[in-house]
Tab-separated table of C-alpha atoms in Angstrom:
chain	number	residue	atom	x	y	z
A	125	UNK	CA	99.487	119.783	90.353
A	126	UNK	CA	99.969	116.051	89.200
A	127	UNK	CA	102.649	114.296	91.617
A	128	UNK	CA	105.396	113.503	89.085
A	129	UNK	CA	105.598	109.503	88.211
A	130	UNK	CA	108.375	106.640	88.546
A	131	UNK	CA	109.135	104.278	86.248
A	132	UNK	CA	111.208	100.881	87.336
A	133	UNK	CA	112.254	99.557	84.073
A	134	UNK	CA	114.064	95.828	84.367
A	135	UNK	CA	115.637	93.572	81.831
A	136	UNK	CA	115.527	89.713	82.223
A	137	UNK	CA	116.494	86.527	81.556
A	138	UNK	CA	115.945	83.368	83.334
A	139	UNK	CA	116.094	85.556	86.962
A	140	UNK	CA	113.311	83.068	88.770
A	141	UNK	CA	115.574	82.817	91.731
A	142	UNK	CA	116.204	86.835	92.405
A	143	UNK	CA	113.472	88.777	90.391
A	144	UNK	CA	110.640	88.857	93.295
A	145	UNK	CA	113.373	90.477	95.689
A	146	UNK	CA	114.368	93.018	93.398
A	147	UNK	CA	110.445	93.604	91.962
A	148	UNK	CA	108.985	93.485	95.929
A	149	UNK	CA	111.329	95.807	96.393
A	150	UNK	CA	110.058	98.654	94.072
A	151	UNK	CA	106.387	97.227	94.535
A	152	UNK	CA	105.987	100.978	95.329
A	153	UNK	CA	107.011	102.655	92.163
A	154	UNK	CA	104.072	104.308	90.274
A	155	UNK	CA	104.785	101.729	87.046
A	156	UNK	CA	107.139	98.652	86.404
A	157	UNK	CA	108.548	97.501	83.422
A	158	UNK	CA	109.572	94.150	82.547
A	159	UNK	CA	111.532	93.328	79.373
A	160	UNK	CA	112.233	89.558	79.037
A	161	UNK	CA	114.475	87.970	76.569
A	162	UNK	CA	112.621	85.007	76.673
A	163	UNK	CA	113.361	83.110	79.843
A	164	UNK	CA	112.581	79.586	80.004
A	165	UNK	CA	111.928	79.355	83.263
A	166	UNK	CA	109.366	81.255	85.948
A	167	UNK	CA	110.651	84.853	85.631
A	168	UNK	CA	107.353	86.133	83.191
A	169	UNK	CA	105.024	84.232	85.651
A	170	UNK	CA	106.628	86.046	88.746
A	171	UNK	CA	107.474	88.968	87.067
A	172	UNK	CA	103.397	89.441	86.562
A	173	UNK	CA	102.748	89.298	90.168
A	174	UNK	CA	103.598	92.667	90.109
A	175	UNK	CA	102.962	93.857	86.618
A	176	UNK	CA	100.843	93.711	83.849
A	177	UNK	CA	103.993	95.752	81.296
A	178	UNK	CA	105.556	92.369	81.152
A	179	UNK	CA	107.124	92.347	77.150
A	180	UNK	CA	108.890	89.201	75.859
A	181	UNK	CA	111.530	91.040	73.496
A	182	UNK	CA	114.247	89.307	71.814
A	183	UNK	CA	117.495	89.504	73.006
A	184	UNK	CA	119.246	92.353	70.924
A	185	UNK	CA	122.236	93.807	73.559
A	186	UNK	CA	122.248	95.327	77.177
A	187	UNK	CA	121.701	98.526	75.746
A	188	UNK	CA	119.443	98.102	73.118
A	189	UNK	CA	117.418	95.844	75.578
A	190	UNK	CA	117.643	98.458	78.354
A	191	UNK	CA	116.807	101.505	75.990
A	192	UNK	CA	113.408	99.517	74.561
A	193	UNK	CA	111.988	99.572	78.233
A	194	UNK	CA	112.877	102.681	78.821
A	195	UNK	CA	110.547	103.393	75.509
A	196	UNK	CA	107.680	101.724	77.224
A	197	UNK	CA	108.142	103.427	80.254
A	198	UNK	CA	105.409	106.396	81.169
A	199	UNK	CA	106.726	107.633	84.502
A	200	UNK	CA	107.982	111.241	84.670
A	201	UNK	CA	111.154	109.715	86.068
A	202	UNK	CA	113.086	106.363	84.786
A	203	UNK	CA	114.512	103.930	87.417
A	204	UNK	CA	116.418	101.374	85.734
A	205	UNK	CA	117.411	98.157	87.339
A	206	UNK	CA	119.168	94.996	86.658
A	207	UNK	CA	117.440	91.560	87.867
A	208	UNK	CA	120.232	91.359	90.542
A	209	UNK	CA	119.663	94.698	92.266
A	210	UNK	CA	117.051	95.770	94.661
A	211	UNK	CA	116.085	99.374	96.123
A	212	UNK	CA	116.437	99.942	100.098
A	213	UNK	CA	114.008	101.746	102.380
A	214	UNK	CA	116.674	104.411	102.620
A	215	UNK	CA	117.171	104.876	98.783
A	216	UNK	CA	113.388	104.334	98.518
A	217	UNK	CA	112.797	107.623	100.487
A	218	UNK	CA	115.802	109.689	98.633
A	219	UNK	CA	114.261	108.517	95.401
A	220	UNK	CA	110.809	110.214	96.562
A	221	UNK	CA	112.024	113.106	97.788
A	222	UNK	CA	114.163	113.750	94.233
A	223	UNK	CA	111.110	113.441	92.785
A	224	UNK	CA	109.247	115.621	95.064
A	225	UNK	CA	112.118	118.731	94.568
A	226	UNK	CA	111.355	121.124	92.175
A	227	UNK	CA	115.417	121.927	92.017
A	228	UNK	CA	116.054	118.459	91.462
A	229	UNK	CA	119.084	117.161	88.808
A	230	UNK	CA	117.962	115.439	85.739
A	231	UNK	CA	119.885	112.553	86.684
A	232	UNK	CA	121.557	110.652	89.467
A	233	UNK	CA	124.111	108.612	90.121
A	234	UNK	CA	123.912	105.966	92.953
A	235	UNK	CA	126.111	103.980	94.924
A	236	UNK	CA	126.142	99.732	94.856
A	237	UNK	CA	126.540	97.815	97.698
A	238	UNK	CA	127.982	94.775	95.952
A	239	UNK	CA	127.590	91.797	98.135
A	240	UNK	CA	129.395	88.258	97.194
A	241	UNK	CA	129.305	85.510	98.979
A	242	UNK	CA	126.959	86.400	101.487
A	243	UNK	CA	129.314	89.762	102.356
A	244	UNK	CA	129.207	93.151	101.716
A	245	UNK	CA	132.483	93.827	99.578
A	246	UNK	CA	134.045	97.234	100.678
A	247	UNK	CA	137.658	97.398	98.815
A	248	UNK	CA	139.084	96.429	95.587
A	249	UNK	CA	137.382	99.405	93.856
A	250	UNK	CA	133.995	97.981	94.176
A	251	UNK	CA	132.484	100.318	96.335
A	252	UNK	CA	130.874	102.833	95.585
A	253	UNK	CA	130.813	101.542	92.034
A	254	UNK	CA	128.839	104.439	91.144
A	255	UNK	CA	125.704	103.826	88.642
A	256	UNK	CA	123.566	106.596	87.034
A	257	UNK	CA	120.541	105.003	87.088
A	258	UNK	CA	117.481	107.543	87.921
A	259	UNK	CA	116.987	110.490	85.070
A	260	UNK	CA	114.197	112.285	83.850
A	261	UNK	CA	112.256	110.961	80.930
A	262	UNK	CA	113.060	111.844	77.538
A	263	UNK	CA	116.929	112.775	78.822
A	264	UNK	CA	118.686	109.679	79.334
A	265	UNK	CA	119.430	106.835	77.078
A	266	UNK	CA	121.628	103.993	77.468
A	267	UNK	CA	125.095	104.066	75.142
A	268	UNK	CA	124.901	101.558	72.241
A	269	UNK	CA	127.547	99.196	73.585
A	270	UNK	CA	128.093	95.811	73.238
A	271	UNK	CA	128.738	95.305	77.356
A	272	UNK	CA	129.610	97.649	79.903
A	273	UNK	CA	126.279	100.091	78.836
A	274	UNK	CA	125.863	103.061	80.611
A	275	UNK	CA	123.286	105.712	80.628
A	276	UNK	CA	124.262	109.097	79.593
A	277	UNK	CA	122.412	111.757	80.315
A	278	UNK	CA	121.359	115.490	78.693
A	279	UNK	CA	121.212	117.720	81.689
A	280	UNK	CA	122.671	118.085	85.201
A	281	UNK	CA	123.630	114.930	86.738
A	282	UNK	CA	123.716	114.658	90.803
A	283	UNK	CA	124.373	111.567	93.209
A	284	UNK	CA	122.419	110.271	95.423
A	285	UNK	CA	123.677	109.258	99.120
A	286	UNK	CA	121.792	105.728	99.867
A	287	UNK	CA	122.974	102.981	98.192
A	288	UNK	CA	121.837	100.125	95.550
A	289	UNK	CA	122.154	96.693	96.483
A	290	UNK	CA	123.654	94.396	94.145
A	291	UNK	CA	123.413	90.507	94.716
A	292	UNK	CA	125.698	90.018	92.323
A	293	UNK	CA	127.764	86.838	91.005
A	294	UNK	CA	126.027	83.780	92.231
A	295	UNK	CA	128.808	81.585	92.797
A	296	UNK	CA	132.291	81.107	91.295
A	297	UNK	CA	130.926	79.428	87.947
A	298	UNK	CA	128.681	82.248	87.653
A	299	UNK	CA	130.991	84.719	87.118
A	300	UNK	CA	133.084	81.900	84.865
A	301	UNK	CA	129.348	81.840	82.894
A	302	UNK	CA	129.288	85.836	82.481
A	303	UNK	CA	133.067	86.250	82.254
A	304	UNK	CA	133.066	84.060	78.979
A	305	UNK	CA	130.141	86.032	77.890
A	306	UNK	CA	131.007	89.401	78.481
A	307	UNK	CA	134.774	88.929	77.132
A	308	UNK	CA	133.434	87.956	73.541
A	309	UNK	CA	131.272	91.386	73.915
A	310	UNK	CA	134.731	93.351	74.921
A	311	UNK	CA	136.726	91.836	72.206
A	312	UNK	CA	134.302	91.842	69.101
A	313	UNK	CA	133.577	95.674	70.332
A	314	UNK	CA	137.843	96.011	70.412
A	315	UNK	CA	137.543	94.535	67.196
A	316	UNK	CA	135.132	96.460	65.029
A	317	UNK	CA	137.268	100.086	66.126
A	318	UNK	CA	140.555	98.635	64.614
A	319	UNK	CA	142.550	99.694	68.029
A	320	UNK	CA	145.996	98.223	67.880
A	321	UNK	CA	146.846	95.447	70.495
A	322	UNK	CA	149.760	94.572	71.918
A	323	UNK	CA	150.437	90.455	72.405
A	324	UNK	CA	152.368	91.805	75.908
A	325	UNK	CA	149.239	92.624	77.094
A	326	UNK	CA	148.455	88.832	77.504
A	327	UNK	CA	149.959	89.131	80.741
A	328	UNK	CA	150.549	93.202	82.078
A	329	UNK	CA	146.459	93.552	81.757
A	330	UNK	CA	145.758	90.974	84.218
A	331	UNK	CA	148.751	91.949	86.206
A	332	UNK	CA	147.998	95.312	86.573
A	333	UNK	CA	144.172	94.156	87.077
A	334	UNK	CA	144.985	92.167	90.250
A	335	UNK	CA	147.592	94.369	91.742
A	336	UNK	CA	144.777	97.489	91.353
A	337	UNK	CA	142.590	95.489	93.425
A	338	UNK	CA	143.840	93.914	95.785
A	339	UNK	CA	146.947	95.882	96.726
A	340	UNK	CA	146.603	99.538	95.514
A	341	UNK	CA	142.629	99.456	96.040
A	342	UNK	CA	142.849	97.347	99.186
A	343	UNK	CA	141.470	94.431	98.089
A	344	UNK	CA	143.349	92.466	101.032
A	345	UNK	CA	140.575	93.897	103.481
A	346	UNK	CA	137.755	91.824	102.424
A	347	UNK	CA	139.596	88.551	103.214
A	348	UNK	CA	139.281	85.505	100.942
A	349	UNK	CA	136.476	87.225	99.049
A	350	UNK	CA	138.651	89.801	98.544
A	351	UNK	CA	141.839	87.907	97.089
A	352	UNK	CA	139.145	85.568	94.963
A	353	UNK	CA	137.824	88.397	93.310
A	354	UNK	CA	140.910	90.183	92.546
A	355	UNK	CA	142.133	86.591	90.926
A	356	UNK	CA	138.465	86.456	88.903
A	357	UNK	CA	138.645	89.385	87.291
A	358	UNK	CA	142.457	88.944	86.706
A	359	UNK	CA	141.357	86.115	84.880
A	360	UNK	CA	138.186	88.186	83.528
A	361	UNK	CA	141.065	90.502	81.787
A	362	UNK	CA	143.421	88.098	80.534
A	363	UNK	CA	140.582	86.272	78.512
A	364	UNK	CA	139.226	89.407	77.376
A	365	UNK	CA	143.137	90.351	76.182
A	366	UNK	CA	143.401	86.578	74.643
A	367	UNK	CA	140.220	86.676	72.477
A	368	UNK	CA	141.193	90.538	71.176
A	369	UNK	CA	144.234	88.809	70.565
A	370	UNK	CA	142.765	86.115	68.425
A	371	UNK	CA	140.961	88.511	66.917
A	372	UNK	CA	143.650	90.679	65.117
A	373	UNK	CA	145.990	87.807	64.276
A	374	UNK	CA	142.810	86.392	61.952
């Protein structure tokens, strides 16, 4: 009997400084699958190091972007990454032995290890920031969503007890970059369901936000990382909240 297949399946854009630590680290996956959006810098060169399903596809959403690799994929079994993430000895050998069990779940969910600044962040409800990203073939598909995608999945869904590491915000204007980004996302999706909005949310929202994290989700215990991020994604909120806003007074 045939040993059932992996498939690492990876979106990118302009990723030339982290996509050879997160490809070297699922070098040993049975296939990898790289779906550019047309970087213009060395992220297709490196990328073909270690693969020869490099596609250059144009930049239609996370989701839709996520669900064409998954299309291209041949694997038994679907491992999908982002360019920031990369796959630890110990999740290396869970992953194998799922794939090995003949009573194994049709999907899994699996814990990040979100590490900013150089420290792995423990509190502020960002661990275990769970993620279901391994599922059989032909049963999972991401959500058509204009940020925030996640997989769903038709079957039984299980977790997984090694973590994902996530390298995740750069620096401080990185997040500014994504948080300007991913705000337009939230509030044209807001926009097209005709939700009602509230102008007091301009400030509860990011309130609430900040006091989750760093009080009620112990945010305080990471230090200065800890209040920074709380204050980030604050901010994250109340720009989200301020373009929904300008939205529904047009």
């Amino acid at each position: 009997m045939t040993a059932p297949r992996l498939s690492v399946v990876v979106i990118t854009l302009n990723e030339e400084d982290r996509i050879r630590e997160t490809l070297t680290s699922v070098a040993w996956a049975d296939e990898i699958v790289v779906v550019d959006a047309g970087s213009e810098d060395k992220t297709v060169a490196l990328a073909r190091e270690f693969t020869d399903h490099v596609m250059i596809h144009a930049w239609q959403g996370f989701a839709a972007q996520k669900n064409f690799g998954i299309e291209q994929a041949t694997g038994d079994w679907i491992l999908s990454l982002d360019a920031d993430e990369q796959v630890e000895p110990a999740l290396r050998e869970e992953i194998v032995a799922v794939l090995q069990a003949p009573e194994a779940c049709d999907g899994y969910r699996i814990a990040r290890r979100n590490i900013m600044w150089g420290r792995f962040i423990r509190h502020g409800r960002l661990y275990p920031d769970w993620q279901l990203r391994l599922f059989r073939r032909g049963r999972g598909r991401f959500l058509e969503r204009a940020v925030h995608e996640s997989i769903v999945v038709d079957g039984k869904v299980g977790r997984l007890g090694a973590p994902l590491l996530h390298q995740s915000y750069r620096d401080v204007s990185d997040f500014l970059r994504r948080a300007d980004r991913y705000s337009t996302l939230a509030a044209e999706e807001w926009a097209r369901t005709a939700r009602p909005f509230r102008a007091t949310r301009l400030v509860t929202a990011p309130f609430a936000r900040f006091v989750s994290m760093y009080v009620l989700h112990r945010g305080f215990l990471d230090g200065w990382r800890g209040f920074l991020l709380a204050i980030l994604y604050a901010y994250y909120v109340f720009i989200r909240s301020a373009k929904i806003w300008e939205k529904m007074k047009r």
